[in-house]
Amino acid sequence: DGRDETRDEETSDENPSARIVTLLDSGDAPWAMVTNGKLWRLYSAKAHSRATNYYEIDLEETLATADANVAFRYFWLFFRAVAFMTRDVVRDGSERSLSFVDEIVEESEDYAKGLGERLKGRVFEEVFPHFAEGFIDYLRSQPPIIGAQQGALLPVSRQLALKREPDEEFRRQVFHGTLTFLYRLLFLLYAESRDLLPVKEVRGYWERSLTRLKEDVANKAGDILDDAPARLQKSFSADSTSLYDRLLSLFAVIDRGAWDLNVPLYNGGLFLTKPADGDESPEAENARFLLLHRIPDRCLALGLDRLTRDIDDRRQSLVFIDYKSMGVRQLGSIYEGLLEFKVR
């Protein structure tokens, strides 16, 4: 997929992926296929990134699965000649000439758009409030510091501990802290769904992953939407913060990397977990807030379940959202929409 001077110094940029991009950019073909016999890739000219967005099947692995008859159908459906032959179909009330793969792309786009809108509304109305309420509940549960004098100059952490009721400044910190916390979760959901993190390594990263945590919560909630909140309230304590502590451990892995978990150093401000003394940047302020405060398990479970599951139209039950179907723009739209709100 990339430059390889060890193979050929004169044409080191030429590789199958680059040739495909050139072909699709030319407009000569709406689809292109690449294979070495074992791996099969299907590229679309409509993809946002033609070089990195493709449908790939490992044929050898497919045939080795427990139910190869089912798995093989995905290969057959997408790579047969008939899949690229256009036919007249009715879409959105009008007749058009589309191939099977064209229809799949358009229906996937419709699904992702609808999912994005539902998720956006749910984040505004349920997810963000659950997390913000959790931080405030945690603040109210903390005992006051004995011997502290009113108005004394104290470290920020001790000043916050003195506040039993949130004032405007604390509400501002809750808002920005919750926003950072939420976007960390969205990043992880997106990255793990696309295997950008080694979530399939069951005895390694998976043990610490958000994927495992959301599965633990979902198992407690069940798959019936109306029953899930009551089951979560019964299963998770309003005093314990064990779920949040698991997430803090995961955030540190992403921030600093972990060779034993096969996670590289990302070196980004979003997951900052050890802000330097004297660093007064917004990233450092939010990092300190997330380290000093917690979300009780009950609020965290309620918010996380609404963030990670949606109703399946066919079965009418809760299923995990496939975040790899979401675009970066859609996730960015959620972030930008939240900036119009405030905690009160």
Coordinates of C-alpha atoms in Angstrom, one line a residue:
D1 CA 0.0 0.0 0.0
G2 CA 2.9 2.4 0.5
R3 CA 6.2 3.5 -0.9
D4 CA 8.8 0.7 -1.1
E5 CA 12.3 1.7 -2.3
T6 CA 13.6 -1.7 -1.4
R7 CA 11.6 -3.2 -4.2
D8 CA 12.3 -0.7 -6.9
E9 CA 14.0 2.7 -6.5
E10 CA 12.8 4.1 -9.9
T11 CA 9.1 3.4 -9.4
S12 CA 8.9 3.0 -5.6
D13 CA 5.6 4.9 -5.5
E14 CA 3.8 2.5 -7.8
N15 CA 1.8 -0.1 -5.9
P16 CA -1.7 -1.6 -6.4
S17 CA -3.3 0.8 -4.1
A18 CA -1.9 3.9 -5.8
R19 CA -2.8 2.5 -9.3
I20 CA -6.3 2.0 -8.1
V21 CA -6.6 5.6 -6.8
T22 CA -5.3 6.9 -10.2
L23 CA -7.9 4.7 -12.0
L24 CA -10.8 5.8 -9.8
D25 CA -9.8 9.5 -10.0
S26 CA -9.8 9.4 -13.8
G27 CA -13.5 8.6 -13.8
D28 CA -12.9 5.6 -16.1
A29 CA -14.4 3.2 -13.6
P30 CA -16.8 3.5 -10.6
W31 CA -15.3 0.4 -8.9
A32 CA -12.0 -1.4 -8.9
M33 CA -10.8 -4.7 -7.5
V34 CA -7.4 -5.9 -6.2
T35 CA -6.4 -9.3 -5.2
N36 CA -3.4 -11.5 -4.6
G37 CA -5.7 -14.6 -4.4
K38 CA -5.8 -14.6 -0.6
L39 CA -6.9 -11.0 0.1
W40 CA -9.6 -9.4 -2.0
R41 CA -10.3 -5.7 -1.9
L42 CA -13.2 -3.7 -3.4
Y43 CA -12.6 0.1 -4.0
S44 CA -15.2 2.7 -4.8
A45 CA -14.8 6.0 -6.5
K46 CA -17.4 7.4 -4.1
A47 CA -15.3 6.7 -1.0
H48 CA -14.1 9.8 0.9
S49 CA -10.5 8.4 0.9
R50 CA -10.1 6.1 -2.0
A51 CA -6.7 4.8 -0.8
T52 CA -7.8 3.8 2.7
N53 CA -11.5 3.0 2.4
Y54 CA -12.2 -0.3 0.9
Y55 CA -14.1 -3.6 1.5
E56 CA -11.6 -6.4 2.2
I57 CA -12.1 -10.1 2.6
D58 CA -9.4 -12.6 3.6
L59 CA -10.7 -15.5 1.5
E60 CA -8.4 -18.1 3.2
E61 CA -9.6 -17.0 6.7
T62 CA -13.2 -16.9 5.5
L63 CA -13.1 -20.6 4.3
A64 CA -11.5 -21.6 7.6
T65 CA -14.3 -20.2 9.8
A66 CA -16.6 -22.5 11.7
D67 CA -19.5 -21.7 9.4
A68 CA -17.8 -21.1 6.1
N69 CA -21.0 -21.4 4.1
V70 CA -22.3 -18.3 5.7
A71 CA -19.0 -16.3 5.7
F72 CA -18.4 -17.2 2.0
R73 CA -21.6 -15.5 1.0
Y74 CA -20.2 -12.1 1.8
F75 CA -17.4 -12.8 -0.7
W76 CA -19.7 -14.2 -3.3
L77 CA -22.2 -11.3 -3.0
F78 CA -19.7 -8.5 -3.4
F79 CA -17.2 -9.9 -5.9
R80 CA -19.4 -11.7 -8.4
A81 CA -19.8 -10.1 -11.9
V82 CA -23.5 -9.6 -11.4
A83 CA -22.9 -7.3 -8.5
F84 CA -21.5 -4.6 -10.9
M85 CA -24.2 -4.9 -13.6
T86 CA -26.7 -2.0 -13.5
R87 CA -30.4 -2.6 -13.4
D88 CA -33.4 -0.3 -13.1
V89 CA -34.4 0.1 -9.4
V90 CA -36.7 2.5 -7.5
R91 CA -34.9 4.7 -5.0
D92 CA -36.5 7.5 -3.1
G93 CA -39.6 7.4 -5.4
S94 CA -37.7 7.6 -8.7
E95 CA -36.4 5.0 -11.1
R96 CA -32.7 4.8 -11.5
S97 CA -30.0 2.5 -13.0
L98 CA -27.9 1.1 -10.2
S99 CA -25.8 -2.0 -9.6
F100 CA -26.0 -4.1 -6.4
V101 CA -22.8 -2.5 -5.0
D102 CA -24.1 1.0 -5.8
E103 CA -27.3 0.3 -3.8
I104 CA -25.3 -1.0 -0.9
V105 CA -23.2 2.2 -0.8
E106 CA -26.3 4.4 -0.9
E107 CA -28.2 2.4 1.7
S108 CA -25.1 2.5 4.0
E109 CA -24.9 6.2 3.6
D110 CA -28.6 6.6 4.5
Y111 CA -28.1 4.3 7.5
A112 CA -25.0 6.3 8.7
K113 CA -26.8 9.6 8.3
G114 CA -29.9 8.4 10.2
L115 CA -27.7 6.8 12.9
G116 CA -25.7 10.0 13.3
E117 CA -28.8 12.2 13.7
R118 CA -30.3 9.8 16.3
L119 CA -27.0 9.6 18.2
K120 CA -26.5 13.4 18.1
G121 CA -29.9 14.0 19.7
R122 CA -29.4 11.2 22.3
V123 CA -26.0 12.7 23.3
F124 CA -27.6 16.1 23.9
E125 CA -30.6 14.9 25.8
E126 CA -29.3 11.8 27.7
V127 CA -25.7 10.9 27.5
F128 CA -24.0 14.2 28.3
P129 CA -26.5 15.0 31.1
H130 CA -25.8 11.5 32.7
F131 CA -22.1 12.1 32.7
A132 CA -22.3 15.8 33.9
E133 CA -24.7 14.8 36.7
G134 CA -22.3 12.1 37.7
F135 CA -19.5 14.5 38.2
I136 CA -21.7 16.8 40.3
D137 CA -23.1 13.9 42.4
Y138 CA -19.5 12.9 43.1
L139 CA -18.7 16.4 44.2
R140 CA -21.6 16.5 46.7
S141 CA -20.6 13.1 48.1
Q142 CA -17.1 14.3 49.1
P143 CA -16.5 15.3 52.8
P144 CA -15.3 18.8 53.4
I145 CA -11.6 19.3 54.3
I146 CA -11.2 19.7 58.0
G147 CA -9.3 22.7 59.2
A148 CA -9.5 24.6 55.9
Q149 CA -10.0 28.3 56.4
Q150 CA -12.5 30.3 54.4
G151 CA -10.8 32.2 51.6
A152 CA -7.4 30.6 52.3
L153 CA -5.1 30.1 49.3
L154 CA -5.3 26.3 48.6
P155 CA -4.3 24.1 45.7
V156 CA -7.0 23.9 43.0
S157 CA -7.7 20.3 44.0
R158 CA -8.5 21.3 47.6
Q159 CA -10.5 24.3 46.5
L160 CA -12.7 22.1 44.4
A161 CA -13.1 19.6 47.3
L162 CA -14.4 22.5 49.5
K163 CA -17.3 23.2 47.2
R164 CA -20.3 21.1 48.2
E165 CA -22.6 22.9 45.7
P166 CA -21.4 23.8 42.2
D167 CA -21.0 27.5 41.4
E168 CA -20.7 29.0 37.9
E169 CA -17.0 28.3 37.7
F170 CA -17.4 24.6 38.7
R171 CA -20.3 24.2 36.2
R172 CA -17.9 25.6 33.5
Q173 CA -15.3 23.0 34.5
V174 CA -18.0 20.3 34.6
F175 CA -19.0 21.2 31.0
H176 CA -15.5 21.2 29.6
G177 CA -14.5 18.1 31.6
T178 CA -17.5 16.2 30.4
L179 CA -16.9 17.3 26.9
T180 CA -13.4 15.9 27.0
F181 CA -14.5 12.7 28.6
L182 CA -17.3 12.2 26.0
Y183 CA -14.9 12.8 23.1
R184 CA -12.4 10.3 24.6
L185 CA -15.1 7.7 24.5
L186 CA -16.1 8.6 21.0
F187 CA -12.5 8.4 19.9
L188 CA -12.1 4.9 21.4
L189 CA -15.4 3.6 20.0
Y190 CA -14.3 4.7 16.5
A191 CA -10.7 3.5 16.8
E192 CA -11.6 0.1 18.3
S193 CA -14.4 -0.5 15.7
R194 CA -11.8 0.1 12.9
D195 CA -9.1 -2.1 14.6
L196 CA -6.9 1.0 15.0
L197 CA -6.4 -0.4 18.5
P198 CA -5.6 -4.1 19.0
V199 CA -9.0 -4.9 20.4
K200 CA -9.0 -8.5 19.0
E201 CA -6.0 -9.4 21.2
V202 CA -8.2 -11.1 23.8
R203 CA -5.4 -11.7 26.3
G204 CA -4.0 -8.3 25.8
Y205 CA -5.6 -4.9 25.0
W206 CA -9.2 -6.4 25.0
E207 CA -9.1 -6.9 28.7
R208 CA -8.6 -3.1 29.2
S209 CA -10.7 -2.0 26.2
L210 CA -13.8 0.1 26.0
T211 CA -15.3 -2.8 24.0
R212 CA -15.2 -5.1 27.0
L213 CA -16.5 -2.4 29.3
K214 CA -19.5 -1.6 27.1
E215 CA -20.2 -5.4 26.8
D216 CA -20.1 -5.7 30.6
V217 CA -22.7 -2.9 31.0
A218 CA -24.9 -4.2 28.2
N219 CA -25.0 -7.6 29.8
K220 CA -26.4 -6.0 32.9
A221 CA -28.9 -3.9 31.0
G222 CA -30.4 -6.5 28.7
D223 CA -31.6 -5.9 25.2
I224 CA -35.0 -4.3 25.9
L225 CA -34.9 -0.5 25.7
D226 CA -37.7 0.2 28.2
D227 CA -36.2 -2.2 30.8
A228 CA -32.5 -1.2 30.4
P229 CA -32.5 1.9 32.7
A230 CA -34.1 0.2 35.7
R231 CA -31.8 -2.8 35.3
L232 CA -28.7 -0.6 35.2
Q233 CA -29.9 1.4 38.3
K234 CA -30.3 -1.9 40.1
S235 CA -27.0 -3.4 39.0
F236 CA -24.7 -0.4 39.5
S237 CA -24.1 1.6 42.7
A238 CA -24.4 5.4 43.0
D239 CA -21.4 5.3 45.4
S240 CA -18.8 3.1 43.6
T241 CA -16.6 4.5 40.8
S242 CA -15.0 1.3 39.6
L243 CA -16.1 1.8 36.0
Y244 CA -14.6 5.2 35.9
D245 CA -11.4 3.9 37.4
R246 CA -11.2 1.3 34.6
L247 CA -11.5 4.1 32.0
L248 CA -8.8 6.2 33.7
S249 CA -6.5 3.2 33.3
L250 CA -7.4 2.9 29.7
F251 CA -6.9 6.6 29.1
A252 CA -3.4 6.3 30.5
V253 CA -2.6 3.4 28.1
I254 CA -3.7 5.5 25.1
D255 CA -1.8 8.6 26.3
R256 CA 1.5 7.0 27.2
G257 CA 1.3 3.7 25.2
A258 CA 1.9 0.2 26.5
W259 CA 4.3 -2.2 24.8
D260 CA 2.8 -5.2 26.6
L261 CA -0.6 -4.3 25.2
N262 CA 0.7 -3.5 21.7
V263 CA -0.4 0.1 22.0
P264 CA 1.9 2.8 20.6
L265 CA 2.4 6.3 22.1
Y266 CA -0.3 8.5 20.5
N267 CA 1.1 11.8 22.0
G268 CA -2.1 13.8 21.6
G269 CA -3.7 16.3 24.0
L270 CA -7.0 14.6 24.1
F271 CA -5.9 11.7 26.5
L272 CA -3.5 13.8 28.6
T273 CA -3.2 12.1 31.9
K274 CA -0.1 13.7 33.5
P275 CA -0.3 17.4 32.9
A276 CA 2.9 19.2 33.8
D277 CA 3.1 21.6 36.7
G278 CA 2.4 25.1 35.5
D279 CA 0.7 24.0 32.4
E280 CA -2.5 26.1 32.2
S281 CA -3.7 25.1 28.8
P282 CA -7.3 24.0 28.4
E283 CA -6.1 20.4 27.8
A284 CA -4.2 20.4 31.1
E285 CA -7.2 21.9 33.0
N286 CA -9.6 19.3 31.6
A287 CA -7.1 16.5 32.3
R288 CA -6.8 17.6 36.0
F289 CA -10.5 17.8 36.3
L290 CA -10.9 14.2 35.1
L291 CA -8.2 13.0 37.4
L292 CA -9.6 14.8 40.5
H293 CA -13.3 13.8 39.9
R294 CA -15.2 10.7 39.2
I295 CA -18.5 9.6 37.7
P296 CA -20.4 7.1 39.9
D297 CA -21.0 3.7 38.3
R298 CA -24.8 4.2 37.9
C299 CA -24.5 7.5 36.0
L300 CA -21.6 6.2 33.9
A301 CA -23.4 2.9 33.0
L302 CA -26.6 4.8 32.0
G303 CA -24.7 7.2 29.8
L304 CA -22.4 4.6 28.3
D305 CA -25.2 2.3 27.3
R306 CA -27.1 5.0 25.5
L307 CA -23.9 6.0 23.7
T308 CA -23.0 2.5 22.5
R309 CA -26.3 0.9 21.6
D310 CA -29.3 1.5 19.4
I311 CA -32.6 -0.2 18.4
D312 CA -32.3 -2.7 15.6
D313 CA -35.2 -2.0 13.2
R314 CA -35.8 -5.6 12.4
R315 CA -35.6 -7.2 15.9
Q316 CA -36.7 -4.1 17.8
S317 CA -34.0 -4.8 20.4
L318 CA -30.9 -3.0 21.5
V319 CA -27.7 -3.8 19.5
F320 CA -24.2 -2.3 19.6
I321 CA -23.7 0.7 17.2
D322 CA -21.1 0.0 14.6
Y323 CA -19.0 3.1 14.9
K324 CA -17.0 2.3 11.8
S325 CA -20.1 3.2 9.8
M326 CA -19.9 6.7 11.3
G327 CA -17.8 9.4 9.6
V328 CA -15.4 11.7 11.3
R329 CA -17.6 14.6 10.2
Q330 CA -20.6 13.2 12.0
L331 CA -18.6 12.8 15.2
G332 CA -17.3 16.3 14.8
S333 CA -20.8 17.5 14.3
I334 CA -21.7 16.1 17.8
Y335 CA -18.8 18.0 19.3
E336 CA -19.7 21.3 17.6
G337 CA -23.3 21.0 18.6
L338 CA -22.5 20.5 22.2
L339 CA -20.5 23.8 22.3
E340 CA -23.8 25.6 22.0
F341 CA -24.9 24.3 25.4
K342 CA -23.9 25.0 29.0
V343 CA -24.4 23.2 32.3
R344 CA -26.9 24.7 34.8

